[in-house]
Coordinates of C-alpha atoms and ligand atoms in Angstrom, one line a residue:
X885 CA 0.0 0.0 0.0
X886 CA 1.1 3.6 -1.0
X887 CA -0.1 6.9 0.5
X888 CA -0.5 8.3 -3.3
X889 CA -3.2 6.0 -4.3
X890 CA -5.1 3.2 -2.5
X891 CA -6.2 -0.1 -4.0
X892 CA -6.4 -2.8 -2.1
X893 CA -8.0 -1.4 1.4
X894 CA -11.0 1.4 1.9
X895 CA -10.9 4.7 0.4
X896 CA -10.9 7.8 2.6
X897 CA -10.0 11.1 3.8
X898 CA -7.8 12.4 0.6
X899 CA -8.2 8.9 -1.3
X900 CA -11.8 9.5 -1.4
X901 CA -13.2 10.9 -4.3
X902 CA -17.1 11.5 -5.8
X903 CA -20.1 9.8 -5.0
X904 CA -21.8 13.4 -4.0
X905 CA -25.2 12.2 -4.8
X906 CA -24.9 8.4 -3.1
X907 CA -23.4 10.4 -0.1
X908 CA -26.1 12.4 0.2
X909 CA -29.3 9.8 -0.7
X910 CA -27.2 7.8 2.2
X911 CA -26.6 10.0 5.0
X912 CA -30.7 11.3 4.4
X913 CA -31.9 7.3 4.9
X914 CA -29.6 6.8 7.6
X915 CA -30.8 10.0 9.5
X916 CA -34.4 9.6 8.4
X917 CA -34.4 5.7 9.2
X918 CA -35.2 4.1 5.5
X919 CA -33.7 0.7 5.0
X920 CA -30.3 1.0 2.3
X921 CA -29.7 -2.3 0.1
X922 CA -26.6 -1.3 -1.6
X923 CA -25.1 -3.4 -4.4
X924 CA -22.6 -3.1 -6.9
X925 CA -20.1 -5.0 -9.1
X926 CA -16.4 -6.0 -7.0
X927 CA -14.5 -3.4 -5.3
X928 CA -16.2 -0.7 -7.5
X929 CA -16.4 1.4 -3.6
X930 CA -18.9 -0.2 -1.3
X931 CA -17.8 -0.3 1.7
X932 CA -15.4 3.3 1.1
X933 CA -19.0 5.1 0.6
X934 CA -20.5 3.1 3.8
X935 CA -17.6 4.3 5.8
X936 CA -17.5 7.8 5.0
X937 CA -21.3 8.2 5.2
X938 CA -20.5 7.2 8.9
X939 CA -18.2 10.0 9.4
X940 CA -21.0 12.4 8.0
X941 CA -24.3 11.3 9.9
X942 CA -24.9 13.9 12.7
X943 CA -23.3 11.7 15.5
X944 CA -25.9 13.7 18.2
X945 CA -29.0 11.7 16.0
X946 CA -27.8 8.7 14.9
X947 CA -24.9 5.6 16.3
X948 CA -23.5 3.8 13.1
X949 CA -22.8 0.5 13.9
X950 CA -21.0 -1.5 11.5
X951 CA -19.6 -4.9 11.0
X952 CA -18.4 -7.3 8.5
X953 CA -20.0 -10.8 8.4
X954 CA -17.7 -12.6 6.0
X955 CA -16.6 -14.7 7.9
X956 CA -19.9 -15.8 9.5
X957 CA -21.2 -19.2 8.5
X958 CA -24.4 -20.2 10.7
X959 CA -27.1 -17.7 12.2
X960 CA -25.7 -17.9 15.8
X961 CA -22.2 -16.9 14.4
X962 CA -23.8 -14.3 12.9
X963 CA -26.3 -13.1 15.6
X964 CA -22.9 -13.3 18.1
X965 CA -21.2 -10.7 15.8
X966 CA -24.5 -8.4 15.4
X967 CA -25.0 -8.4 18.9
X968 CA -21.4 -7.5 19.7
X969 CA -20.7 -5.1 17.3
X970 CA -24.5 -3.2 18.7
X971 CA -23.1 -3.4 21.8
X972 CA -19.2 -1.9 22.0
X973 CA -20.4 0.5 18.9
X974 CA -23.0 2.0 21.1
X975 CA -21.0 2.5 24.4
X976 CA -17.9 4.2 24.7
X977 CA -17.8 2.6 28.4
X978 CA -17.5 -1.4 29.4
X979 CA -19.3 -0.8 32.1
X980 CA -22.3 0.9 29.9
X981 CA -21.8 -2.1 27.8
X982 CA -22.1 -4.9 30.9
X983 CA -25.0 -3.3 31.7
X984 CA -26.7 -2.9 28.7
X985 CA -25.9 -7.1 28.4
X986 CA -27.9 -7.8 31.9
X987 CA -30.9 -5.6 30.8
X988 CA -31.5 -6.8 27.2
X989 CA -29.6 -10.5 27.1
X990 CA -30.4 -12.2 30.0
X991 CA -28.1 -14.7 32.0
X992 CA -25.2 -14.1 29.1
X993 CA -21.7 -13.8 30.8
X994 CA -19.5 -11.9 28.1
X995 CA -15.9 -12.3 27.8
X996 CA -14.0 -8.3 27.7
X997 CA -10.7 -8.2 26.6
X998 CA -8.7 -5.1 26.6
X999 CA -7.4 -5.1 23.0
X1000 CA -3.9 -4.2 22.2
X1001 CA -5.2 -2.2 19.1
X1002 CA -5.2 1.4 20.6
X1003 CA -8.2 2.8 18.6
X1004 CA -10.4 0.2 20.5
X1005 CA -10.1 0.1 24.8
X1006 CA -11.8 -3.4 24.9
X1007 CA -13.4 -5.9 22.6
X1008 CA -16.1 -8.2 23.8
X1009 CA -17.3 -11.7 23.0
X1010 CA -20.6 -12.9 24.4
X1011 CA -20.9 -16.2 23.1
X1012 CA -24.7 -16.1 22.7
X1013 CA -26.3 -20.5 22.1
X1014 CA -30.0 -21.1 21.7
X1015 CA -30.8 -21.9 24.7
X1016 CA -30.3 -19.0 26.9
X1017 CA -30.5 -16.8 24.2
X1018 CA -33.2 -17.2 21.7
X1019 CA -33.2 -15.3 18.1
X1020 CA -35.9 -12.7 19.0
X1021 CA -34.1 -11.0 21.8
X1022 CA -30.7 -10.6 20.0
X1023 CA -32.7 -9.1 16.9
X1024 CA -34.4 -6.6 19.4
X1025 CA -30.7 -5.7 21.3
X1026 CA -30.6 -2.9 18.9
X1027 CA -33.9 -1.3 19.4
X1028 CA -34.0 -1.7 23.3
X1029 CA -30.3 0.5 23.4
X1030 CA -31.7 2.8 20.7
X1031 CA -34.5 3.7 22.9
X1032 CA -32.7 4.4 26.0
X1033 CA -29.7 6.0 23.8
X1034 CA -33.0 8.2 22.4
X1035 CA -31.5 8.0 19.3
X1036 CA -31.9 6.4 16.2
X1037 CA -29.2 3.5 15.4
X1038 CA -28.6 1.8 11.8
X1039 CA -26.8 -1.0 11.2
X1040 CA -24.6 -1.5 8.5
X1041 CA -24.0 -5.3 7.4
X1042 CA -20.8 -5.8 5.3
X1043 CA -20.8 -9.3 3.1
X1044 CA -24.5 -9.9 4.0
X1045 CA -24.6 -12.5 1.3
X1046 CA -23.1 -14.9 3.5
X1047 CA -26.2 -15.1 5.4
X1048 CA -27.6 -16.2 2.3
X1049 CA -24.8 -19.5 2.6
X1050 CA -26.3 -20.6 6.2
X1051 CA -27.8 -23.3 6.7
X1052 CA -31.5 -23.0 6.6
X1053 CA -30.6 -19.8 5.3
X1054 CA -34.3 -19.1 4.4
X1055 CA -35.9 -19.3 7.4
X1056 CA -33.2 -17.3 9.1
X1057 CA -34.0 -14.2 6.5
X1058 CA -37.1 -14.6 7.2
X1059 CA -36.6 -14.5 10.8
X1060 CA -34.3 -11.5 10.4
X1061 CA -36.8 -9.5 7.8
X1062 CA -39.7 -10.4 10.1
X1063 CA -37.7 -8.4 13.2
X1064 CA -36.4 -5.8 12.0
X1065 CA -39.0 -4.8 9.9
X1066 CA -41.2 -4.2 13.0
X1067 CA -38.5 -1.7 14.6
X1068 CA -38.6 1.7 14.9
X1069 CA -35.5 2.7 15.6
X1070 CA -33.2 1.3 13.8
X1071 CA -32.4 0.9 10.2
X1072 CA -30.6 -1.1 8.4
X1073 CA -27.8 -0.7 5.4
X1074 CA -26.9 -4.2 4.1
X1075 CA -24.6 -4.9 1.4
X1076 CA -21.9 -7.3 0.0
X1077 CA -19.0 -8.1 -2.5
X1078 CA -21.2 -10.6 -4.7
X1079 CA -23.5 -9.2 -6.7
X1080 CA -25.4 -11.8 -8.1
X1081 CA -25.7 -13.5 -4.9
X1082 CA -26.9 -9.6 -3.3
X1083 CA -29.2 -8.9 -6.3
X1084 CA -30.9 -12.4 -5.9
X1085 CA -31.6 -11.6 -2.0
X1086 CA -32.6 -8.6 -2.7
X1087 CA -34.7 -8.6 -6.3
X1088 CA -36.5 -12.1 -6.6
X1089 CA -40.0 -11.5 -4.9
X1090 CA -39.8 -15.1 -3.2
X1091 CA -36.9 -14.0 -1.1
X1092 CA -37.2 -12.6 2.6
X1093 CA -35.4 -9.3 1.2
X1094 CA -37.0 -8.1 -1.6
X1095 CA -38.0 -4.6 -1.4
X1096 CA -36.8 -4.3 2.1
X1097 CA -35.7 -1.1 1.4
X1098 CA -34.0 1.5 -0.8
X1099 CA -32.0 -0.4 -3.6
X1100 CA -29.1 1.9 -4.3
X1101 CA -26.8 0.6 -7.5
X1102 CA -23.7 1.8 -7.2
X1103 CA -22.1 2.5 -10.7
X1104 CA -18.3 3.4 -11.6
X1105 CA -17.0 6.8 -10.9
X1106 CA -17.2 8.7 -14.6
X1107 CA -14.0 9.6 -16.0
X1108 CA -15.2 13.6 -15.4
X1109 CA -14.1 12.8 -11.8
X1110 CA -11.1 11.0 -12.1
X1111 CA -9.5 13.1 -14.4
X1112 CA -8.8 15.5 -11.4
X1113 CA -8.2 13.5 -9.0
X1114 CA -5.4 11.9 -11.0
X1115 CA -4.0 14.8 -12.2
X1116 CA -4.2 16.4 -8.5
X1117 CA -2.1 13.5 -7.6
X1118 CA 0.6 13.7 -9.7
X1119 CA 0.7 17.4 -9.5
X1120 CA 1.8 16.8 -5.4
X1121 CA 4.2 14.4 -6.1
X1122 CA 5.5 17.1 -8.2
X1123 CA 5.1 15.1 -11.8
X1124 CA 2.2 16.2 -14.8
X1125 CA -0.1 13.8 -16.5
X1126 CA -2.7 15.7 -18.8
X1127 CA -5.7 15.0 -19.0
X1128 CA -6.0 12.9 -21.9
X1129 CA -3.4 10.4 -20.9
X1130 CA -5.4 10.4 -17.5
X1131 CA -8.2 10.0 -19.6
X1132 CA -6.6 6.9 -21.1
X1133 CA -6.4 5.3 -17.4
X1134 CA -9.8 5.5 -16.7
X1135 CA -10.8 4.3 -20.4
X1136 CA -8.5 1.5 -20.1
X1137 CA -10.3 0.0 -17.2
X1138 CA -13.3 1.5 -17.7
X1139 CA -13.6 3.5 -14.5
X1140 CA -13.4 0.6 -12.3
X1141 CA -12.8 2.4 -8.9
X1142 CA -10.0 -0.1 -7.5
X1143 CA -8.2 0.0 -10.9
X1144 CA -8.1 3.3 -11.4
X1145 CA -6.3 3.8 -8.7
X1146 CA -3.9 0.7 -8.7
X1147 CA -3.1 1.7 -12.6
X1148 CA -2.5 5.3 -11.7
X1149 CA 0.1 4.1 -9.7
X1150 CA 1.7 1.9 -11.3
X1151 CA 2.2 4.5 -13.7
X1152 CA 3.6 7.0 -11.3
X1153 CA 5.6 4.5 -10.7
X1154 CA 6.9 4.7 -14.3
X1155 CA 6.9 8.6 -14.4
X1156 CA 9.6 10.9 -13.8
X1157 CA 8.0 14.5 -14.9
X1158 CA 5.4 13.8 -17.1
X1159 CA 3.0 10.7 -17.7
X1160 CA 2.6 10.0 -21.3
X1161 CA 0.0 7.5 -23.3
X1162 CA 3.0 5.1 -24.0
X1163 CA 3.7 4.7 -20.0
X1164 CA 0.7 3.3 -19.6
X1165 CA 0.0 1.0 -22.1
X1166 CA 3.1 -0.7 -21.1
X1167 CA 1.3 0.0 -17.3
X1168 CA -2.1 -1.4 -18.2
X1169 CA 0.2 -4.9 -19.4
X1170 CA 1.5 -4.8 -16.0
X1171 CA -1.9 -4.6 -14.5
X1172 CA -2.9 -7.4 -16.4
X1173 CA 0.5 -9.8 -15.5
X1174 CA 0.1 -8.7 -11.7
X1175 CA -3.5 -10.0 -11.6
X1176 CA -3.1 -13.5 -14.1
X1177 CA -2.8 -15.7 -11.2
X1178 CA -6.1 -14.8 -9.7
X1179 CA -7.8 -14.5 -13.6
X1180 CA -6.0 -18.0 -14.5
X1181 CA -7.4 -19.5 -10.9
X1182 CA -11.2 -17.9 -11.8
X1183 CA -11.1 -19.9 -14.9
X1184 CA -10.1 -23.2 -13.9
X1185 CA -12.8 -26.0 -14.3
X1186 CA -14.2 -24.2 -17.1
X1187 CA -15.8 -26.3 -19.6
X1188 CA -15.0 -25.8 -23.4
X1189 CA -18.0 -24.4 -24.2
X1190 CA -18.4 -22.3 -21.5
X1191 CA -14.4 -21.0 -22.3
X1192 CA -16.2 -20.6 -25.5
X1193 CA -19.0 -18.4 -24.8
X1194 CA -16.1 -16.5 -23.1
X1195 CA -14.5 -15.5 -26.5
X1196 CA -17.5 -14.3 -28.2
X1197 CA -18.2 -12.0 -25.5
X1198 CA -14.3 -10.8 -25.5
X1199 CA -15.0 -10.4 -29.2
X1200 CA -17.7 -7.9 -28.7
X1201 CA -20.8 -10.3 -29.2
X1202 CA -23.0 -9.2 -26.0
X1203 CA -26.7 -9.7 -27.7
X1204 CA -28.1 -12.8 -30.3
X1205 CA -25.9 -15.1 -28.5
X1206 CA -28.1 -17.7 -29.5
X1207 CA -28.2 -17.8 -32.8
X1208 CA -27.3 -20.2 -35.2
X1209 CA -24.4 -18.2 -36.5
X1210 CA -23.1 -17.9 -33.0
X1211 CA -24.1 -21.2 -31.9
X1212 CA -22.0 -22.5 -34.9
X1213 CA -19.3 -20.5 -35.2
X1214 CA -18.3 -20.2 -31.6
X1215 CA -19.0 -24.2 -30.7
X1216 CA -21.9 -23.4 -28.1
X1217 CA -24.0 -26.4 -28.9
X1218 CA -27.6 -26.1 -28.6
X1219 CA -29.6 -22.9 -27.4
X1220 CA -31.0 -24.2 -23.8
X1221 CA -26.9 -25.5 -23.4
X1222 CA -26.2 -21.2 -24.0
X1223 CA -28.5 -20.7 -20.9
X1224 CA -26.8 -22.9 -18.7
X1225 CA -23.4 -21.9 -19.8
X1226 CA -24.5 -18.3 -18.7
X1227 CA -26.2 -19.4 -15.8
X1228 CA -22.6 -21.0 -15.0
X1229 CA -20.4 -18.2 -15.7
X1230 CA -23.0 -15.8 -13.7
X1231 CA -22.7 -17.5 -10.5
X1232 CA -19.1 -17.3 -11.2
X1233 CA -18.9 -13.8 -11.2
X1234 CA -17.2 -13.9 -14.5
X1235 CA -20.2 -11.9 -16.9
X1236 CA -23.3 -10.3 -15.5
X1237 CA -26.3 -9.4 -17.8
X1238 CA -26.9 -5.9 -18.6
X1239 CA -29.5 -4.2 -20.5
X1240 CA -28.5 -5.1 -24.0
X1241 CA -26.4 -8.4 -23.6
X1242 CA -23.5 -10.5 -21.7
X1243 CA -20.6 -8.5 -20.4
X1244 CA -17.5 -9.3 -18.2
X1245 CA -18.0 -8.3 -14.6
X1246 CA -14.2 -7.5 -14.3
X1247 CA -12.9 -4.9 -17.2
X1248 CA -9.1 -6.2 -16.1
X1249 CA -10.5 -10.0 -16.5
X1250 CA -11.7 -8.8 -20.3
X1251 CA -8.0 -7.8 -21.2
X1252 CA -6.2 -10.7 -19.9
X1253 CA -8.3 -13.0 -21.6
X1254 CA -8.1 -11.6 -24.9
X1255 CA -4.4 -11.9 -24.6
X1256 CA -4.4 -14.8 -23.1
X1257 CA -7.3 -17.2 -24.1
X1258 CA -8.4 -16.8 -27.6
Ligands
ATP2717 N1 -15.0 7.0 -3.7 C1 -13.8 6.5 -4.1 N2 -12.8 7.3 -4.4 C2 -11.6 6.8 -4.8 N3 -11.3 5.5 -4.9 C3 -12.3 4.6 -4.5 C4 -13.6 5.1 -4.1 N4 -14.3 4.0 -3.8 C5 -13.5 2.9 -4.0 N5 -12.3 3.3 -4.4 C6 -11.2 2.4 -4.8 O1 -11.8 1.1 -4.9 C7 -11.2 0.2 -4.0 C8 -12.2 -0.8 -3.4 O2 -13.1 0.0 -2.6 P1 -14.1 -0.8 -1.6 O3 -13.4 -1.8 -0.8 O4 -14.8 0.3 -0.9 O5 -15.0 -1.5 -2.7 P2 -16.2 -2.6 -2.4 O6 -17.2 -2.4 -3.5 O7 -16.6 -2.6 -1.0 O8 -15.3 -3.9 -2.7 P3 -15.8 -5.5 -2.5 O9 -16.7 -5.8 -3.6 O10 -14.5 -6.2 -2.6 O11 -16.4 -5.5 -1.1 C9 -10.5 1.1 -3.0 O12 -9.4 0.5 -2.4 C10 -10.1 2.3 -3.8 O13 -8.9 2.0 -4.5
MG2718 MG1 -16.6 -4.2 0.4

């Protein structure tokens, strides 16, 4: 990690750029209570936005709680991290926290450790079972502290499409929806790094989730915005990139947010006083090299025709990808076999639908495969 440009961890403070009008729609649900379902393609700038909406929220109204439930993989793990993130976010104090335990949890004895990490004075594990804690009270923990804290709380979920992985992950969703959607004061933000998995929670009217809230679709930055913020970075390092080569790094990766910034550097990296177009093409081939053993990984156990339907789209064919000419020429096999290879490559992460047609998820993934795979 650099201190010029960030890739890699969360954007803030200087590294943070845009995303006015999602700042704004977000700090007004979170101070007015509305439910945010926020999705978006891989490390396009999630959890950056989350984080810096936090900052902004007018900390006399509203407590932010936040916490990351990737590594969460049955509904007690995961009410065990709610539960403790509710309660050390919400009180600066242990002892406000101890106390808050024996009004709302019952006979739970919690475990507080003073951390070593100086940012946080203690960390807390409560180890919550069943039996002396059932489902309904942990799902209330949040509104019984909001009401005595008189203000409102949301809680932001980070990788919520693990909950989706439980077991008997339905009936925990529906337990979840079924809670919180009776509260009053507290909201919710929920989001994660896999789209499809998020947008299936979220958009299929069977699910638990859908239309809990405000769906907010987080698009790439434009290139109107990264332009100066490029060029702003150079400029203190005391180097000059105009704005068309800068241009040129946002077209090459098509304003992905993370790769923006990890291409920028790598052509500062390359730079002495000024940037030019040749530095980074030879940048954007560096790019690709650095991230081949990830792209080579995502595409191992691919079947032929679904390495197939690969190439057409890296050729440009998005639409009609059923037709007998494509069917023929690319090797695809019958029209049904097309849906299943693009159901396939979908829960892959590889393409996503848009409007008009099949497109890689990952811009960077689209280059090393033409180089690499046809
Ligand atoms: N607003 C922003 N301004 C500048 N760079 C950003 C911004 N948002 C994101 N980025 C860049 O994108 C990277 C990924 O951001 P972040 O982790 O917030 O994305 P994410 O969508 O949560 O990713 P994931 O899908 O992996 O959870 C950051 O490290 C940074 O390089
Ligand atoms: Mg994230």
């Amino acid at each position: 990690m650099n201190d010029v440009f960030t890739y890699g961890g969360v954007a803030e403070g200087e590294n943070f750029t845009d995303r006015e009008d999602e700042t704004r729609r977000l700090v007004a649900n979170f101070e007015h209570g509305v439910n945010t379902l926020l999705v978006s393609n891989r490390r396009i700038g999630k959890t950056s936005l989350v984080r810096r909406v936090r900052e902004l929220v007018d900390g006399g109204k509203v407590a932010v709680v936040y916490l990351d439930v990737f590594d969460c993989r049955s509904e007690y793990d995961f009410y065990n991290k709610l539960a403790s993130a509710v309660l050390r976010q919400t009180a600066t104090k242990a002892e406000a926290l101890l106390q808050n335990v024996r009004s709302f949890l019952g006979s739970v004895s919690p475990k507080i450790t003073l951390s070593p990490d100086p940012t946080t004075e203690f960390a807390v594990s409560l180890g919550l079972a069943p039996r002396e804690c059932p489902p309904e009270r942990v799902l209330d923990l949040a509104e019984r502290i909001a009401k005595k804290l008189k203000k409102r709380i949301v809680v932001c979920i980070d990788e919520f499409q693990q909950v989706g992985e439980f077991p008997d992950s339905l009936q925990v969703q529906k337990r979840l929806r079924g809670a919180w959607q009776l509260q009053q004061h507290v909201s919710y933000c929920l989001f994660g790094s896999r789209k499809h998995l998020m947008t299936e929670m979220f958009q299929n009217r069977s699910m638990p989730f859908y239309q809990f809230g405000d769906a907010v679709f987080l698009d790439t930055i434009p290139a109107e915005k990264w332009i100066p913020f490029i060029r702003g970075k150079f400029r203190k390092q005391k180097m000059s990139i105009s704005e068309e080569v800068a241009g040129r790094i946002c077209e090459a990766v098509r304003c992905h947010s993370s790769y923006v910034q990890q291409l920028s550097w790598l052509v500062m990296l390359r730079t002495d006083r000024e940037a030019t177009a040749e530095t980074v093409e030879r940048a954007v081939e560096e790019l690709v090299e650095q991230n081949s053993a990830l792209f080579m990984q995502q595409t191992v156990g691919l079947t032929s025709t679904q390495m197939n339907l690969l190439r057409a789209i890296a050729n440009d064919l998005h639409d009609g990808l059923q037709s007998k000419k494509v069917l023929e020429e690319y090797n695809l096999g019958t029209r049904a076999n097309v849906g299943r290879i693009r159901k396939a490559l979908v829960d892959r992460d590889l393409v996503e639908i848009r409007e008009n047609g099949l497109y890689f998820c990952d811009p960077v993934f689209g280059l090393w495969f033409r180089s690499r795979c046809m």
